[in-house]
XYZ file of C-alpha atoms in Angstrom:
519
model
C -44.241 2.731 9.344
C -41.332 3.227 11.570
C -38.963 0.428 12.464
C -38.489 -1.004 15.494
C -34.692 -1.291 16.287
C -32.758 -3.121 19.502
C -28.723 -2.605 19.389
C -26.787 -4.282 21.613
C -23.159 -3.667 21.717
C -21.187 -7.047 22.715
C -17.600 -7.181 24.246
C -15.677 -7.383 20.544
C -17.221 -3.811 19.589
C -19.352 -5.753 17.431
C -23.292 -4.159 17.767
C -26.096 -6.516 17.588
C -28.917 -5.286 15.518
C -32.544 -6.279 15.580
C -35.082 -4.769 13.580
C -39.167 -5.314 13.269
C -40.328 -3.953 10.236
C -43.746 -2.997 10.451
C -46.547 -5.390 8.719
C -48.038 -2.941 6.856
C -44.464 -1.836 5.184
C -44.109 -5.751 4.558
C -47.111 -6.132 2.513
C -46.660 -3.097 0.836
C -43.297 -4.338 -0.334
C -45.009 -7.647 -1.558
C -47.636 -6.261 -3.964
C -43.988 -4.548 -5.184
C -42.436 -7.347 -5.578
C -46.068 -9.575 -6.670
C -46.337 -6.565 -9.723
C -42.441 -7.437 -10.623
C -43.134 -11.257 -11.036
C -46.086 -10.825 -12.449
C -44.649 -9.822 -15.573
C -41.846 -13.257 -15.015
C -44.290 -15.627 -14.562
C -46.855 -16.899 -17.019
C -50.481 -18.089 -15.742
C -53.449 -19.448 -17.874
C -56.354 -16.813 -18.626
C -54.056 -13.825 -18.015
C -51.956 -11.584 -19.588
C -48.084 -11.259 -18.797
C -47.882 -8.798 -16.006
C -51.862 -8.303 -15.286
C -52.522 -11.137 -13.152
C -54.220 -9.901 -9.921
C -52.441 -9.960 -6.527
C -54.674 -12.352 -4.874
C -53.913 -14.882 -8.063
C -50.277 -14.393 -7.450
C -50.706 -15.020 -3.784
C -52.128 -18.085 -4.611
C -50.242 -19.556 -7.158
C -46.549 -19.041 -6.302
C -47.570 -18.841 -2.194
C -47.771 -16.520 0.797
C -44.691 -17.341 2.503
C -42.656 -17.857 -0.811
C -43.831 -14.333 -2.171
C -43.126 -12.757 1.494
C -39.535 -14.228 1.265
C -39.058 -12.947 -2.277
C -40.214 -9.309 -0.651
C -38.184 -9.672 2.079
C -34.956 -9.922 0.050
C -36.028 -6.614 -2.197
C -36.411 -4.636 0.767
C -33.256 -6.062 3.109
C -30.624 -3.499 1.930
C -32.935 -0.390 1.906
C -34.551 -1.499 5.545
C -30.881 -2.368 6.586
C -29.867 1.365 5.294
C -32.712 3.287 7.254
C -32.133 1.377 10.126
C -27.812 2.168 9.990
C -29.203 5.945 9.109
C -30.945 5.857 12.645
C -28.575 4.370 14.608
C -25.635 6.256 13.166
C -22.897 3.245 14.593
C -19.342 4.161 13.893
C -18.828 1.421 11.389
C -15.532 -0.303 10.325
C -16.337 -3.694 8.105
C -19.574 -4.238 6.368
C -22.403 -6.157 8.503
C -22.721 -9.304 8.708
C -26.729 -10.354 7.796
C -27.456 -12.897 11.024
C -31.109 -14.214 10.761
C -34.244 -14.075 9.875
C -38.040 -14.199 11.255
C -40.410 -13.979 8.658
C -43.663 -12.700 10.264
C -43.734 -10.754 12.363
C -40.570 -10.098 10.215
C -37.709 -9.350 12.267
C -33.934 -9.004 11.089
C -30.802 -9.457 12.808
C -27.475 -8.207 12.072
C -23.811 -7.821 13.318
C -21.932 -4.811 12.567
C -18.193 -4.515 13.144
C -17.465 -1.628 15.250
C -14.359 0.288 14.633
C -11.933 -0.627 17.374
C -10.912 1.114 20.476
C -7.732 1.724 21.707
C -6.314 2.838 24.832
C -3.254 3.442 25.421
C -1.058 3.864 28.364
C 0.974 6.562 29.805
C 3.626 6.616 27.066
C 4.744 9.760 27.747
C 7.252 8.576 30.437
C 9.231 6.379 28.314
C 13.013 7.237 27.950
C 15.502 5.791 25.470
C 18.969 6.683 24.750
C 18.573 7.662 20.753
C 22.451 6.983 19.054
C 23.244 8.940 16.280
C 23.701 7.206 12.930
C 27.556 7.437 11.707
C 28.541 5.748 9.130
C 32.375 4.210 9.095
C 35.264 4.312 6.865
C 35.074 0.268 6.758
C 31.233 0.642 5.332
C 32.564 3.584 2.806
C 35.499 1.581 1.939
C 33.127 -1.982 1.217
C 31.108 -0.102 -0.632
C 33.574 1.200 -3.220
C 35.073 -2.252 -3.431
C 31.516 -3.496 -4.426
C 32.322 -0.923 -7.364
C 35.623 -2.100 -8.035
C 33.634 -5.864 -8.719
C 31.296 -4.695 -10.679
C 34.401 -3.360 -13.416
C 36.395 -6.603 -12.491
C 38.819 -8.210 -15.108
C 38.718 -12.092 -14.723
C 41.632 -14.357 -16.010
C 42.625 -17.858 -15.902
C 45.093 -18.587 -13.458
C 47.456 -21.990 -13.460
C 47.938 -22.734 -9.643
C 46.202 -23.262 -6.742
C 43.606 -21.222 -4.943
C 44.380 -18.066 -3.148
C 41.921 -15.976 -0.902
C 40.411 -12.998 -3.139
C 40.282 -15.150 -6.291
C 36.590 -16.425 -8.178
C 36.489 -20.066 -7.912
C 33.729 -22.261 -9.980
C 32.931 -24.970 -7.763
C 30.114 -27.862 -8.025
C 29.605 -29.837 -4.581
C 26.968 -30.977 -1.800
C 26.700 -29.779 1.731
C 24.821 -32.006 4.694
C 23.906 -31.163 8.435
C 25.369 -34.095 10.316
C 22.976 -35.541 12.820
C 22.999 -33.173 15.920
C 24.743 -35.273 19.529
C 22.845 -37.613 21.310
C 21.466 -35.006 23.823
C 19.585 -33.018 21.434
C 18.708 -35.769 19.598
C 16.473 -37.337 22.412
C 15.516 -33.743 23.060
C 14.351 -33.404 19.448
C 12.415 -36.887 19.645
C 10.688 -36.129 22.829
C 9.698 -32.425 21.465
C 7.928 -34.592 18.216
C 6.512 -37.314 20.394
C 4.588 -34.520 22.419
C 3.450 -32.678 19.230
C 2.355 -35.729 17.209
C -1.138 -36.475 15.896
C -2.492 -40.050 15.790
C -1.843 -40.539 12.735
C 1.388 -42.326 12.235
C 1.600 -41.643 8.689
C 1.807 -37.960 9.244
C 4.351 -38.177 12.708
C 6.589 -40.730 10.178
C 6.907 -37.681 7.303
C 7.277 -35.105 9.900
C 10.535 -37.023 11.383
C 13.476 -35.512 10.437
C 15.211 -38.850 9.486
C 12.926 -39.859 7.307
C 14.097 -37.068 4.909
C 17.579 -36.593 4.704
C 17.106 -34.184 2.014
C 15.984 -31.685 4.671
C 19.485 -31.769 5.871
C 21.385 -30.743 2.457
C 22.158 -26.830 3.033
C 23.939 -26.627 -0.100
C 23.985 -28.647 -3.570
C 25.097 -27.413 -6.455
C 26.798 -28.523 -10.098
C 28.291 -25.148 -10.870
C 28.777 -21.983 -8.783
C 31.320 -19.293 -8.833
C 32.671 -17.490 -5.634
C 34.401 -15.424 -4.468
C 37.124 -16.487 -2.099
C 36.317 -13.618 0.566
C 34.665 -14.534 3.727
C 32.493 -11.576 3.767
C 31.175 -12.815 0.442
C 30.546 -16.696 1.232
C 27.837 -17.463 3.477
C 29.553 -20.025 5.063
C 32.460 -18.343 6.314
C 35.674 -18.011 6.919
C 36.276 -22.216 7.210
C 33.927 -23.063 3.947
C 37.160 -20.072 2.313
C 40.038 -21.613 4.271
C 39.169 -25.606 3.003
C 39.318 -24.120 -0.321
C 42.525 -21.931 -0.412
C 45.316 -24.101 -1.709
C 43.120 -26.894 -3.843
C 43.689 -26.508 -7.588
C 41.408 -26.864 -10.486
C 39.985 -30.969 -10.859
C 40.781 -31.152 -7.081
C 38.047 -32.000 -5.013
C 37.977 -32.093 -0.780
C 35.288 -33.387 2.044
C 35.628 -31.536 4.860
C 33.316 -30.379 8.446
C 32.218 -27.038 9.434
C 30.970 -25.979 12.470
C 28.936 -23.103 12.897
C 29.022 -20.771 15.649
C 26.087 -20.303 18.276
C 25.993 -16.638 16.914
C 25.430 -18.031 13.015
C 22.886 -15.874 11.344
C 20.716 -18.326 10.028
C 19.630 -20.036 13.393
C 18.920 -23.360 12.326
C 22.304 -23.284 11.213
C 23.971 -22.301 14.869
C 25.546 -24.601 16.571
C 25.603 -27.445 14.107
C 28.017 -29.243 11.903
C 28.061 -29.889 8.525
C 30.212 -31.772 6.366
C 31.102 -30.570 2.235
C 32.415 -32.347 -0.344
C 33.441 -29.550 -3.078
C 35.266 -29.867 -6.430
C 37.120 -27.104 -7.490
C 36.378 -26.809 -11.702
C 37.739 -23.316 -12.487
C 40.268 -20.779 -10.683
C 40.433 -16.991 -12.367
C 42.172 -14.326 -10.515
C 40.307 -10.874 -10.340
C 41.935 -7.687 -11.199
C 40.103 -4.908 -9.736
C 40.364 -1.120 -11.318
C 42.606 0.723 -8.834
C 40.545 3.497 -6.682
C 41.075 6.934 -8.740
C 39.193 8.952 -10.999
C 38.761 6.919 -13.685
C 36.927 4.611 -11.439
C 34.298 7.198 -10.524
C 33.843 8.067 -14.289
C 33.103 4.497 -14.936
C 30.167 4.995 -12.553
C 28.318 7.853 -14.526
C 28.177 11.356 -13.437
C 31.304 11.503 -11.536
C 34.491 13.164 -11.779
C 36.308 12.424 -9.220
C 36.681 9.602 -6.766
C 35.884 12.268 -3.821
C 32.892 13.140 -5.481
C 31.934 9.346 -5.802
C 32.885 8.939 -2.049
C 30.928 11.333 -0.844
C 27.669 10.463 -2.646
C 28.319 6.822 -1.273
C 28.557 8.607 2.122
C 25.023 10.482 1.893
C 23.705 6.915 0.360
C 24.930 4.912 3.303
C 23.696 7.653 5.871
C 20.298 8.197 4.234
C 19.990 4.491 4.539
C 21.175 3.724 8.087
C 19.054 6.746 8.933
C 15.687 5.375 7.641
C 16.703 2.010 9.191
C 16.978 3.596 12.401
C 13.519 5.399 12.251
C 11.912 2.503 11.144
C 13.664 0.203 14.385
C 12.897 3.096 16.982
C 9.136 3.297 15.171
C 8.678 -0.646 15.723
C 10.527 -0.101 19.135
C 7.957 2.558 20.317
C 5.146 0.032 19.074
C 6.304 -2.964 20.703
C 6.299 -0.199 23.916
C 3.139 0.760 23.620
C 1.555 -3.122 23.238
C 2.718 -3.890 26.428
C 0.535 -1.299 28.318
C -2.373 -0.717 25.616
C -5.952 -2.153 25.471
C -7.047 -2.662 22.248
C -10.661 -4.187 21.701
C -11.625 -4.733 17.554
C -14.031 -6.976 16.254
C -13.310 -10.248 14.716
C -14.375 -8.769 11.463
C -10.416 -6.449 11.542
C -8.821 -9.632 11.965
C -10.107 -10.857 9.015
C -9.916 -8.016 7.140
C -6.084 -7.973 7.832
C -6.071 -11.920 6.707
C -7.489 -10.980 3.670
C -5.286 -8.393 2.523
C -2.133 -10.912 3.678
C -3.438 -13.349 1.341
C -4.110 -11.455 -1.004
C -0.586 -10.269 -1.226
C 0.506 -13.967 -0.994
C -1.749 -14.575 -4.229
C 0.175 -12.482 -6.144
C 2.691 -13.613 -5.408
C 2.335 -17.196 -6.558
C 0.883 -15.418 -9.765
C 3.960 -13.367 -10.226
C 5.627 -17.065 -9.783
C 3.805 -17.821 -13.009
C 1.187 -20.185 -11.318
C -2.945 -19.735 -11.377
C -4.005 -20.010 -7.562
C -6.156 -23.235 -8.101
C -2.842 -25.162 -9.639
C -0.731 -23.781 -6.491
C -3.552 -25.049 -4.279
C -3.364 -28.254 -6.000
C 0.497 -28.558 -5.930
C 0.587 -27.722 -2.059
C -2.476 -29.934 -1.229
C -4.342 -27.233 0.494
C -7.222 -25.558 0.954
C -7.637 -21.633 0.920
C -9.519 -21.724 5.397
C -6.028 -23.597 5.962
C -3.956 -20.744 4.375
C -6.290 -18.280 6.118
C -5.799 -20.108 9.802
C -1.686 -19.683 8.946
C -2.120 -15.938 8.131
C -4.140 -15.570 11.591
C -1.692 -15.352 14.067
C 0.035 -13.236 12.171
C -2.730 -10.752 10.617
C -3.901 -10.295 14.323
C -0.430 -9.382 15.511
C -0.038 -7.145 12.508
C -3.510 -5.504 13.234
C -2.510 -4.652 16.750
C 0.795 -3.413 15.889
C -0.876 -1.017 13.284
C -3.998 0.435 15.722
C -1.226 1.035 18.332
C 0.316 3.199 15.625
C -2.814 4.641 14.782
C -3.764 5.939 17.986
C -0.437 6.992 18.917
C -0.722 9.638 15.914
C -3.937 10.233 17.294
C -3.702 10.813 20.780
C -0.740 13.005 19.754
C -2.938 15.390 17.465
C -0.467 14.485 14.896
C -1.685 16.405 11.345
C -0.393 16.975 7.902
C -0.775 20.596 6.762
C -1.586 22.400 3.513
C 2.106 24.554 4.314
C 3.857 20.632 5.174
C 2.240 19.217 1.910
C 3.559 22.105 -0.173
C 7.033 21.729 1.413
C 7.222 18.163 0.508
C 5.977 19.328 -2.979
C 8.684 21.873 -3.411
C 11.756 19.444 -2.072
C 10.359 16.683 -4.709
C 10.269 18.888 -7.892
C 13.455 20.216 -7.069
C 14.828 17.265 -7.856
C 13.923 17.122 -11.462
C 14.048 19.630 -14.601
C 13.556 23.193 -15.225
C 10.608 21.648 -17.793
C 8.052 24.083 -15.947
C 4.958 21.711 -17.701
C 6.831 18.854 -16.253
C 6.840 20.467 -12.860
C 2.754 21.959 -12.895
C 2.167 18.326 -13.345
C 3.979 16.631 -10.491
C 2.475 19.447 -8.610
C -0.976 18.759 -10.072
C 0.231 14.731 -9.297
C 0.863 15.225 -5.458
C -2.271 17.157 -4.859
C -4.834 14.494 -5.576
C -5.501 11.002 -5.274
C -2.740 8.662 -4.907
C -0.554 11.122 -5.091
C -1.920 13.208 -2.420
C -2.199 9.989 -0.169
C 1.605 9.076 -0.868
C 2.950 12.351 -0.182
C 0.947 12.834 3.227
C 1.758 9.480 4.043
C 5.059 10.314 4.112
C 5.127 13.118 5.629
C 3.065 12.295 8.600
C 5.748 9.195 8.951
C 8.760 11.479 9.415
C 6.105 13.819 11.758
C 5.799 10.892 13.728
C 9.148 9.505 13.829
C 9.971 13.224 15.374
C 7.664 13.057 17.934
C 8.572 9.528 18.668
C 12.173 10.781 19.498
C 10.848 14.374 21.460
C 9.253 11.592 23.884
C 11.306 9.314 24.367
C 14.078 11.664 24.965
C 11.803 13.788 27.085
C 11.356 16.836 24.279
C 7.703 16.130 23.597
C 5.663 19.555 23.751
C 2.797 19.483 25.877
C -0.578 19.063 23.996
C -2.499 21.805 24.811
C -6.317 22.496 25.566
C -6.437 24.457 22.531
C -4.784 22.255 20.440
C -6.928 19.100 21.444
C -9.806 21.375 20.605
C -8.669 22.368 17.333
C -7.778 18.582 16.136
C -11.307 17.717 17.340
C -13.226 20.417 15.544
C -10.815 19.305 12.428
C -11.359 15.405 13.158
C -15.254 16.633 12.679
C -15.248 18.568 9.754
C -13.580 16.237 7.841
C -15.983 13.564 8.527
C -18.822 15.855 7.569
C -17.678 17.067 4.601
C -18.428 16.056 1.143
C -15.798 13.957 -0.191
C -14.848 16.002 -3.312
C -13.741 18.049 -0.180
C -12.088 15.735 1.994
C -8.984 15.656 -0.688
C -8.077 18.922 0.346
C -8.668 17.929 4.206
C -5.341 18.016 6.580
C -4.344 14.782 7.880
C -6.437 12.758 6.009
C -7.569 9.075 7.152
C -6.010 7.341 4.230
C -2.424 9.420 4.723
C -2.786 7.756 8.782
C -3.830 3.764 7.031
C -1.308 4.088 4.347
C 1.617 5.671 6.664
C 1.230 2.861 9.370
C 1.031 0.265 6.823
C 4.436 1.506 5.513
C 5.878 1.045 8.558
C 4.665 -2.674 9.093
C 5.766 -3.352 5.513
C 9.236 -2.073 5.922
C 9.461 -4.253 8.987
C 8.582 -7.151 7.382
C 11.459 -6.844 4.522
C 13.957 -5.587 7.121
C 13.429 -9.164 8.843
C 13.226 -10.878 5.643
C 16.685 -9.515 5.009
């Protein structure tokens, strides 16, 4: 009773399964499935579960009973037929039709994507080193100095440096003519039909999309580097005292951070309710005591030094990492089935569920609120989960194609350098040690350290230091690559360079990309 199976593989490494299941094997499976009803269903002159087959036939139907048959045996039919074809599998199938006699099943199965990339290897970037300034050492310990302020009332006017409790409102003014007519043709050429909808999109229609700041009580500080608006929004303020109030226009440079901001003006209207001058602890010892396990101010310097390096440093891997991706994009071919693109959307919303939950709101009120429906917040995640996707497979098979692998002697490195860190409790260490070596753990740790493996070789090729990958070596990650998909998986925890140490370190990367440009 062998199955008859017809793959076709389509151009979105998706592979189109048909399979005939032999008659005989079909009506096998129905007397199954007639001896399991028969003991459901009740039927005049019988007993419960000894009504003959032919009866059953009869009474709940031939092609009723075949369906209910069919459905017993789909997974188990679908199973021996994935066993035979052996497809390299990436998202669980999808069950396409059905012909019910001859009975004949079709299915889609996502195909795990392929990924090509080009020749990477002669890309060259100049790689700066990361110094960190006196200015950023010297911010850093004021930021101290604020956080063991002394505040006081002071009688007189506003000077710069001083914490000012203001209440006020703050309106883009209507951009010039040009860009105005600019703006309306831009919305005549993206409008629907329906006027109700181009009428709440206009811009004029509500003002309060203009207010950029609104507020009945704030405090700031007078310091331009600590005001979002600037050095103006500081310099309209210097000079008013407390009950004062002043309208006055900002204009913000082309080169504003927030872009929506660049370019335009603004007018404020600000009351002034409370001036307090701030004395700051002077920078000595007794400043770095305040702070905990310092001594003395060098000491405190310093470890704001190896803070601010260790920081700019992982900012820099991160940018050349998402560099090196957006170089490898633009000469890769990457085919994946629709199936990873919705696997990505999934986990995005996801996340954004939580979120709103975290918010304190139950998804179906937030859909409510928002007057949406769940496809519409899928078809917003697409562009971006497909971007995403890409992004991560380019990742992938770069640490792929570079035979990139975590070893037991790199795992117990890692190990070693994070128990350091704690006690001389020796139970306390065996189980951190115990902790890294399995499960999440395990998949942390390796995560990690294939990151920083791959953030090396990133910068040996682009400066032209990459080692040449050797017959030998190919060879040897192949035979590896192999034995870790045969093995059982109590044994694939103690694999090198383990799948889920590749998924989780490239979704680090994409994450950490994401709240750099948030910031």
């Amino acid at each position: 009773m062998t199955l008859k199976i017809q793959t076709e593989q389509d151009d979105q490494r998706q592979l189109l399964m048909t399979i005939e299941v032999p008659e005989e094997r079909v009506e096998k499976q129905m007397r199954v499935t007639a001896r399991k009803l028969a003991k459901e269903v009740s039927i005049p002159g019988f007993r419960r579960g000894k009504v003959p087959y032919q009866v059953l036939v009869k009474r709940l139907g031939h092609d009723a009973l075949r369906t209910e048959a069919v459905e017993d045996m789909l997974q188990a039919v679908f199973t021996e037929a994935l066993d035979e074809v052996d497809p390299d599998i990436y998202a669980p199938a999808n069950f396409d039709d059905m012909q019910l006699d001859p009975l004949v099943l079709k299915f889609t199965v996502p195909l795990t994507p392929e990924v090509t990339l080009g020749d990477y290897r002669e890309l060259r970037k100049e790689i700066e080193p990361v110094e960190i300034s006196e200015e950023a050492i010297a911010e850093a310990l004021e930021r101290i100095q604020t956080r063991h302020q002394q505040l006081e009332d002071a009688d007189r006017p506003v000077e710069s440096g001083d914490m000012v409790t203001i209440s006020g409102k703050g309106e883009l003014l209507p951009e010039d003519e040009a860009n105005e007519a600019e703006a309306e043709a831009e919305a005549a050429e993206d409008a629907t039909d329906d006027a109700e909808t181009a009428e709440h999109d206009h811009d004029h229609d509500h003002p309060e999309d203009n207010v950029i700041f609104n507020t009945e009580s704030v405090e700031m500080v007078m310091d331009a580097k600590q005001i979002f608006w600037g050095q103006d929004f500081v310099d309209n303020l210097v000079g008013l005292s407390a009950g004062e109030e002043k309208t006055f226009n900002i204009t913000f440079s082309e080169e504003f951070e927030e872009e929506e901001l660049a370019g335009r003006e603004a007018t404020f209207t600000v009351n002034v309710l409370n001036v307090r001058s701030r004395i700051l602890p002077p920078l000595d010892d007794e400043l770095a005591k305040l702070e905990g396990t310092f001594e003395t101010l060098d000491e405190l310097r310093e470890s704001i030094r190896e803070e601010l390096q260790n920081n700019a440093e992982g900012e820099a891997k991160n940018a050349l990492i998402e560099g090196m991706i957006d170089d490898l994009l633009e000469s890769a071919t990457l085919v994946y089935p629709p199936a990873a693109v919705e696997t990505e959307i999934d986990g995005m919303l996801d996340n954004f569920k939580n979120q709103v939950t975290r918010a304190g709101w139950s998804w179906e009120d937030f859909l409510q609120l928002q007057s949406a429906q769940e496809d519409t917040l899928r078809e917003n995640f697409r562009t971006g989960a497909e971007e995403q996707l890409k992004r991560q497979l380019a990742l992938r098979q770069f640490i792929f194609d570079e035979k990139l692998r975590v070893s037991e002697d790199d795992l117990n490195a890692a190990i070693d350098e994070r128990v350091s860190q704690f006690s001389d409790n020796e139970a306390l260490l065996e189980g951190m040690r115990d902790y890294y070596k399995s499960g999440p753990g395990f998949d942390m740790l390796s995560s990690e350290v294939l990151m920083e493996k791959t953030y090396e070789r990133i910068e040996a090729v682009l400066t032209g230091n990459a080692p040449d990958l050797t017959e030998e070596e190919v060879e040897e990650a192949a035979v590896e690559a192999e034995a870790i998909a045969d093995a059982p998986e109590a044994e694939v925890a103690e694999a090198v360079a383990p799948e889920a140490a590749v998924t989780e370190a490239v979704e680090e990367v994409e994450e950490t990309a994401e709240e750099a440009e948030e910031e």
